[in-house]
Amino acid sequence: MTKWVYSFGNGKADGESKMKNLLGGKGANLAEMSNLGLPVPPGFTITTEVCTYYYANGQTYPADLQKQVDDAVVMVGKLMDAKLGDTQRPLLVSVRSGARVSMPGMMDTVLNLGLNPETTEGLVKLTGNARFVYDSYRRFIQMYSGVVLGLEHADFEEIIEAEKEAKGVELDTELDADDLKKIAGLFKDVVKKKLGKPFPDDVKEQLWGAIGAVFSSWQVPRAKTYRRLNKIPEDWGTAVNVQAMVFGNRGDTSATGVAFTRDPATGEKLLYGEFLINAQGEDVVAGIRTPQAISKIVRERQGAKKPSMEEAMPSMFKELKGIGDKLEAHFCEMQDVEFTIQEGKLYMLQCRTGKRTAKAALKVAVDMVSEKLIDRNTAITRVDPAALDQLLHPTLDPNAPKEKIAEGLAASPGAAVGEVTFTADEAEKRAAEGHAVILVRTETSPEDIHGMHAAKGILTARGGMTSHAAVVARGMGRPCVAGAGALRIDPDAGTMTAGAVTVKRGDVITIDGTAGKVFKGRVPMRQPEMTDDFVTLMAWADEVRKLRVYTNADTPTDAKTARGFGAEGIGLCRTEHMFFDAERIIAVRQMILAEDRGEREKALAKLLPMQRSDFEGIFKEMSGLPVIIRLLDPPLHEFLPQKEEEFASVAAAAGVSVAKLKSKSVGLHEMNPMLGHRGCRLGVTYPEITEMQARAILEAALNMQDKGVDVHVEIMIPLVAFKTELDTLKDRIEAVAADIKKERGKLPHYKIGTMIELPRAALRAGEIAETAEFFSFGTNDLTQTTLGMSRDDAGAILAEYLTKGVITRDPFVTIDRDGVGELIKIATQRGRKTRPDITIGICGEHGGDPESILLCHESGLDYVSCSPFRVPVARLAAAQAALKAVERDV
């Protein structure tokens, strides 16, 4: 018989923390905490295999599941001295999801299950606390109705607000037992009216309804979106955790909260989090009440008035801190815990690895090495390379003038500027149109995840540091200001009011998630500064990695920035980007529209000193490091005039009529220019273009060498399909080099290589390597030519493919391992067979993608090249790739 249910409690468990694939993260950690002897309310976990069965068999359960669940419920009842459905000592349970990785707020939870009119009266007699019981009952009806029965949250909130208004109170906690009993009755009336049938009072029906709802929530849109954004496979499924309820809403000696063993924003070692007295856990994370800090020092930093847990419940704080320290020592990792205090007794409801910002991840990793909890290699694997982006972007200029309009909690660090949007759909739409947006909400919910992902930053009027907005924003690396209580947000009117200031939809605001402040208008940004922890971890990573990390840089400024981030060379310098300068574009257009070689050479003569100057600046910044310069690549139509005044300017400069220029422009038109007259084809057709660029490169190298700069230049010929193309252009470059040597009596050392960006070139790499001294995979073009899919037009297609599971990764973000990846391996092997010392790397956008970097390491490449701000990402990802290879080989 298959074991579908694993029990835990009373200091023992069927499972353990290593069983996350089967029990989910929550279930595995509940089992582990039980095994450690921590105060965990008893319960059981229905495995992820049931979820798989559920979807594979028409949303039905295995035949033997019900008996295993019934037996587990009896076991929980015995440990709690209670029984599900009993009118004297009723057992109440929570039903929660639990995937193998944390998906905060994405799936469903039901609390207080087991209440009905009979058990409610029994619980009143048992506890002597009618207010607590009816508060729990109305919460259960509301939550179950939303999660299981599919009713709207607002249907119930309107009733609560009406009752508070009628009684003249502001807070839910000011309602008494009679008020709450009345509200529970009104809630049940809503259910009957909306659904045409009564709210279920049978406790077994309640339990199986909640179990089914949790399994079904694996496929709700918000969960699908979260999985897609975080690359979580659909077939993992979720477990279901059923656990005896303990209550934080049983008066002033009860409380509930969420805590981190270190500050998730900074990594500082202190107990960080929030709690609420006389509340249930959902109150903390839902943002309905603004919670209180756990540690005194955090409260003081936030300037909060209400006492911290350390001050209000000192003995409970001490016990919680001790458990946090024990969990950190056991897991050797920062922990995120949920807890409840029931009438002075502490219970642990969950522990998991704490989500954190990149800054915190660096500090925690480095500090734990110092604390001898982990070694350096483990520290390297603890930081998500992609998360380093959070550290590598501008912050607000502290000296810039600012008009502060609101202040809240610093929920997720960083700064963002954008147009105000009030709904997730609006944010997604405006962002897709190219606008930077800030999502402004009273409070966010899991349904807002697509808008949060599209936005540059998030601002909420309610909620705390562990609210949905804060947790999700930190995970995404989005700046977030939460709990800005002075804001009055009216999405229907399209306004946000803070005191006397009203901001309308589309107006620009700036948020500072590090300081928790909101400013009117656009505030200037400042470049980031790397922390000592960043420098330390990067040094450890550099000791481990095998791949060199170059950068894609077209200007001296880009080159300087990249070198500051640790770039070891330039893997792609795009010469065409230099042509778009306003002073040069007319000469470029003259060259393109010239009737013969003589006219072209006149235009090129104007460009030569400009190109030479560009290269000199780059060589200076990259002294001692290799610089790979790609010859002109894009189709010529990209440089052509589009407007009448542009045609007039070019015609005047060239001394020809506008009509003649237009005729020439029409003649250059191509149906599919990305597969047309571009790359090396331009050089074969117009060798004078290649000659001018070669001269500019080699003369710039000589000029800088004369000034003491250590120049290492490599000339890259793009879009080669045939070895003969490469031979033809190599001959032209060497002819120019010979002329320069005659003129100046010397030459710089240089290499000639090619980009591999066509399938034919990859397959014929052995032959091409006879001429090429290096290969660089242009994975942007190699992807589109391999897939037969234009990267400029593929967005809608790929979105559909990702949604429908046709593919699991966007191939223009992460290398298509089975197709493009196979071509990379073939070309590398064949190229090295011909020329064992050939240098091979990639220079497409994939060079900064951690998964693609892993493929590059596995394929035996020498380097990756990426944008300047992605250099640290690539350095860390390369180190992690090397460690994975070692682990695999052991």
PDB file of N, CA and C in Angstrom, residues 598-641:
ATOM      1  N   GLY A 598      34.285  55.259 -55.130  1.00  0.00           N
ATOM      2  CA  GLY A 598      34.915  56.547 -54.860  1.00  0.00           C
ATOM      3  C   GLY A 598      34.092  57.392 -53.905  1.00  0.00           C
ATOM      4  N   GLU A 599      32.772  57.451 -54.162  1.00  0.00           N
ATOM      5  CA  GLU A 599      31.906  58.224 -53.261  1.00  0.00           C
ATOM      6  C   GLU A 599      31.879  57.605 -51.861  1.00  0.00           C
ATOM      7  N   ARG A 600      31.873  56.276 -51.823  1.00  0.00           N
ATOM      8  CA  ARG A 600      31.859  55.612 -50.531  1.00  0.00           C
ATOM      9  C   ARG A 600      33.130  55.920 -49.745  1.00  0.00           C
ATOM     10  N   GLU A 601      34.255  55.901 -50.434  1.00  0.00           N
ATOM     11  CA  GLU A 601      35.522  56.153 -49.747  1.00  0.00           C
ATOM     12  C   GLU A 601      35.593  57.570 -49.209  1.00  0.00           C
ATOM     13  N   LYS A 602      34.988  58.536 -49.920  1.00  0.00           N
ATOM     14  CA  LYS A 602      34.943  59.909 -49.412  1.00  0.00           C
ATOM     15  C   LYS A 602      34.178  59.971 -48.084  1.00  0.00           C
ATOM     16  N   ALA A 603      33.020  59.294 -48.048  1.00  0.00           N
ATOM     17  CA  ALA A 603      32.225  59.282 -46.815  1.00  0.00           C
ATOM     18  C   ALA A 603      32.962  58.529 -45.708  1.00  0.00           C
ATOM     19  N   LEU A 604      33.605  57.419 -46.072  1.00  0.00           N
ATOM     20  CA  LEU A 604      34.331  56.627 -45.084  1.00  0.00           C
ATOM     21  C   LEU A 604      35.520  57.395 -44.521  1.00  0.00           C
ATOM     22  N   ALA A 605      36.112  58.247 -45.333  1.00  0.00           N
ATOM     23  CA  ALA A 605      37.244  59.050 -44.867  1.00  0.00           C
ATOM     24  C   ALA A 605      36.817  59.990 -43.739  1.00  0.00           C
ATOM     25  N   LYS A 606      35.548  60.434 -43.787  1.00  0.00           N
ATOM     26  CA  LYS A 606      35.034  61.272 -42.695  1.00  0.00           C
ATOM     27  C   LYS A 606      34.849  60.455 -41.409  1.00  0.00           C
ATOM     28  N   LEU A 607      34.489  59.181 -41.592  1.00  0.00           N
ATOM     29  CA  LEU A 607      34.216  58.328 -40.436  1.00  0.00           C
ATOM     30  C   LEU A 607      35.484  57.789 -39.786  1.00  0.00           C
ATOM     31  N   LEU A 608      36.555  57.643 -40.572  1.00  0.00           N
ATOM     32  CA  LEU A 608      37.778  57.017 -40.077  1.00  0.00           C
ATOM     33  C   LEU A 608      38.300  57.652 -38.792  1.00  0.00           C
ATOM     34  N   PRO A 609      38.514  58.960 -38.733  1.00  0.00           N
ATOM     35  CA  PRO A 609      39.066  59.537 -37.490  1.00  0.00           C
ATOM     36  C   PRO A 609      38.108  59.398 -36.303  1.00  0.00           C
ATOM     37  N   MET A 610      36.805  59.404 -36.598  1.00  0.00           N
ATOM     38  CA  MET A 610      35.824  59.246 -35.516  1.00  0.00           C
ATOM     39  C   MET A 610      35.924  57.843 -34.923  1.00  0.00           C
ATOM     40  N   GLN A 611      35.973  56.826 -35.798  1.00  0.00           N
ATOM     41  CA  GLN A 611      36.090  55.441 -35.316  1.00  0.00           C
ATOM     42  C   GLN A 611      37.413  55.239 -34.572  1.00  0.00           C
ATOM     43  N   ARG A 612      38.467  55.776 -35.110  1.00  0.00           N
ATOM     44  CA  ARG A 612      39.780  55.628 -34.489  1.00  0.00           C
ATOM     45  C   ARG A 612      39.765  56.219 -33.076  1.00  0.00           C
ATOM     46  N   SER A 613      39.136  57.368 -32.927  1.00  0.00           N
ATOM     47  CA  SER A 613      39.053  58.016 -31.615  1.00  0.00           C
ATOM     48  C   SER A 613      38.240  57.171 -30.631  1.00  0.00           C
ATOM     49  N   ASP A 614      37.141  56.587 -31.129  1.00  0.00           N
ATOM     50  CA  ASP A 614      36.322  55.710 -30.272  1.00  0.00           C
ATOM     51  C   ASP A 614      37.160  54.567 -29.714  1.00  0.00           C
ATOM     52  N   PHE A 615      37.899  53.918 -30.602  1.00  0.00           N
ATOM     53  CA  PHE A 615      38.678  52.747 -30.194  1.00  0.00           C
ATOM     54  C   PHE A 615      39.806  53.142 -29.237  1.00  0.00           C
ATOM     55  N   GLU A 616      40.382  54.304 -29.449  1.00  0.00           N
ATOM     56  CA  GLU A 616      41.445  54.753 -28.556  1.00  0.00           C
ATOM     57  C   GLU A 616      40.942  54.880 -27.120  1.00  0.00           C
ATOM     58  N   GLY A 617      39.750  55.449 -26.967  1.00  0.00           N
ATOM     59  CA  GLY A 617      39.180  55.602 -25.633  1.00  0.00           C
ATOM     60  C   GLY A 617      38.912  54.265 -24.971  1.00  0.00           C
ATOM     61  N   ILE A 618      38.427  53.309 -25.749  1.00  0.00           N
ATOM     62  CA  ILE A 618      38.141  51.983 -25.202  1.00  0.00           C
ATOM     63  C   ILE A 618      39.433  51.262 -24.839  1.00  0.00           C
ATOM     64  N   PHE A 619      40.453  51.327 -25.713  1.00  0.00           N
ATOM     65  CA  PHE A 619      41.735  50.673 -25.425  1.00  0.00           C
ATOM     66  C   PHE A 619      42.349  51.233 -24.141  1.00  0.00           C
ATOM     67  N   LYS A 620      42.199  52.527 -23.946  1.00  0.00           N
ATOM     68  CA  LYS A 620      42.762  53.154 -22.747  1.00  0.00           C
ATOM     69  C   LYS A 620      42.115  52.588 -21.485  1.00  0.00           C
ATOM     70  N   GLU A 621      40.789  52.459 -21.488  1.00  0.00           N
ATOM     71  CA  GLU A 621      40.084  51.956 -20.314  1.00  0.00           C
ATOM     72  C   GLU A 621      40.364  50.480 -20.064  1.00  0.00           C
ATOM     73  N   MET A 622      40.668  49.728 -21.138  1.00  0.00           N
ATOM     74  CA  MET A 622      40.839  48.277 -21.006  1.00  0.00           C
ATOM     75  C   MET A 622      42.305  47.867 -21.126  1.00  0.00           C
ATOM     76  N   SER A 623      43.206  48.770 -20.793  1.00  0.00           N
ATOM     77  CA  SER A 623      44.638  48.472 -20.896  1.00  0.00           C
ATOM     78  C   SER A 623      44.971  47.157 -20.195  1.00  0.00           C
ATOM     79  N   GLY A 624      45.660  46.285 -20.921  1.00  0.00           N
ATOM     80  CA  GLY A 624      46.074  45.002 -20.370  1.00  0.00           C
ATOM     81  C   GLY A 624      45.074  43.888 -20.559  1.00  0.00           C
ATOM     82  N   LEU A 625      43.901  44.218 -21.070  1.00  0.00           N
ATOM     83  CA  LEU A 625      42.844  43.228 -21.242  1.00  0.00           C
ATOM     84  C   LEU A 625      42.436  43.118 -22.710  1.00  0.00           C
ATOM     85  N   PRO A 626      41.928  41.966 -23.133  1.00  0.00           N
ATOM     86  CA  PRO A 626      41.532  41.794 -24.531  1.00  0.00           C
ATOM     87  C   PRO A 626      40.301  42.617 -24.890  1.00  0.00           C
ATOM     88  N   VAL A 627      40.295  43.138 -26.095  1.00  0.00           N
ATOM     89  CA  VAL A 627      39.156  43.884 -26.632  1.00  0.00           C
ATOM     90  C   VAL A 627      38.793  43.275 -27.981  1.00  0.00           C
ATOM     91  N   ILE A 628      37.593  42.695 -28.063  1.00  0.00           N
ATOM     92  CA  ILE A 628      37.124  42.077 -29.307  1.00  0.00           C
ATOM     93  C   ILE A 628      36.167  43.047 -29.980  1.00  0.00           C
ATOM     94  N   ILE A 629      36.554  43.505 -31.164  1.00  0.00           N
ATOM     95  CA  ILE A 629      35.761  44.494 -31.887  1.00  0.00           C
ATOM     96  C   ILE A 629      35.083  43.815 -33.075  1.00  0.00           C
ATOM     97  N   ARG A 630      33.769  43.905 -33.112  1.00  0.00           N
ATOM     98  CA  ARG A 630      33.009  43.321 -34.223  1.00  0.00           C
ATOM     99  C   ARG A 630      32.872  44.334 -35.349  1.00  0.00           C
ATOM    100  N   LEU A 631      33.172  43.906 -36.547  1.00  0.00           N
ATOM    101  CA  LEU A 631      32.983  44.771 -37.699  1.00  0.00           C
ATOM    102  C   LEU A 631      31.490  44.998 -37.950  1.00  0.00           C
ATOM    103  N   LEU A 632      31.205  45.982 -38.803  1.00  0.00           N
ATOM    104  CA  LEU A 632      29.822  46.402 -39.050  1.00  0.00           C
ATOM    105  C   LEU A 632      28.920  45.200 -39.317  1.00  0.00           C
ATOM    106  N   ASP A 633      27.806  45.117 -38.574  1.00  0.00           N
ATOM    107  CA  ASP A 633      26.952  43.925 -38.648  1.00  0.00           C
ATOM    108  C   ASP A 633      25.540  44.186 -39.150  1.00  0.00           C
ATOM    109  N   PRO A 634      24.822  45.225 -38.703  1.00  0.00           N
ATOM    110  CA  PRO A 634      23.399  45.304 -39.033  1.00  0.00           C
ATOM    111  C   PRO A 634      23.157  45.633 -40.497  1.00  0.00           C
ATOM    112  N   PRO A 635      21.944  45.312 -40.988  1.00  0.00           N
ATOM    113  CA  PRO A 635      21.590  45.671 -42.363  1.00  0.00           C
ATOM    114  C   PRO A 635      21.615  47.186 -42.536  1.00  0.00           C
ATOM    115  N   LEU A 636      21.990  47.621 -43.719  1.00  0.00           N
ATOM    116  CA  LEU A 636      22.192  49.050 -43.957  1.00  0.00           C
ATOM    117  C   LEU A 636      20.915  49.866 -43.815  1.00  0.00           C
ATOM    118  N   HIS A 637      19.765  49.224 -44.005  1.00  0.00           N
ATOM    119  CA  HIS A 637      18.514  50.000 -43.956  1.00  0.00           C
ATOM    120  C   HIS A 637      18.312  50.649 -42.587  1.00  0.00           C
ATOM    121  N   GLU A 638      18.952  50.105 -41.526  1.00  0.00           N
ATOM    122  CA  GLU A 638      18.783  50.673 -40.190  1.00  0.00           C
ATOM    123  C   GLU A 638      19.347  52.090 -40.088  1.00  0.00           C
ATOM    124  N   PHE A 639      20.271  52.423 -40.976  1.00  0.00           N
ATOM    125  CA  PHE A 639      20.906  53.748 -40.924  1.00  0.00           C
ATOM    126  C   PHE A 639      20.251  54.756 -41.873  1.00  0.00           C
ATOM    127  N   LEU A 640      19.315  54.304 -42.683  1.00  0.00           N
ATOM    128  CA  LEU A 640      18.784  55.161 -43.743  1.00  0.00           C
ATOM    129  C   LEU A 640      17.837  56.223 -43.199  1.00  0.00           C
ATOM    130  N   PRO A 641      17.704  57.330 -43.929  1.00  0.00           N
ATOM    131  CA  PRO A 641      16.764  58.377 -43.509  1.00  0.00           C
ATOM    132  C   PRO A 641      15.331  57.857 -43.509  1.00  0.00           C
TER     133      PRO A 641
END
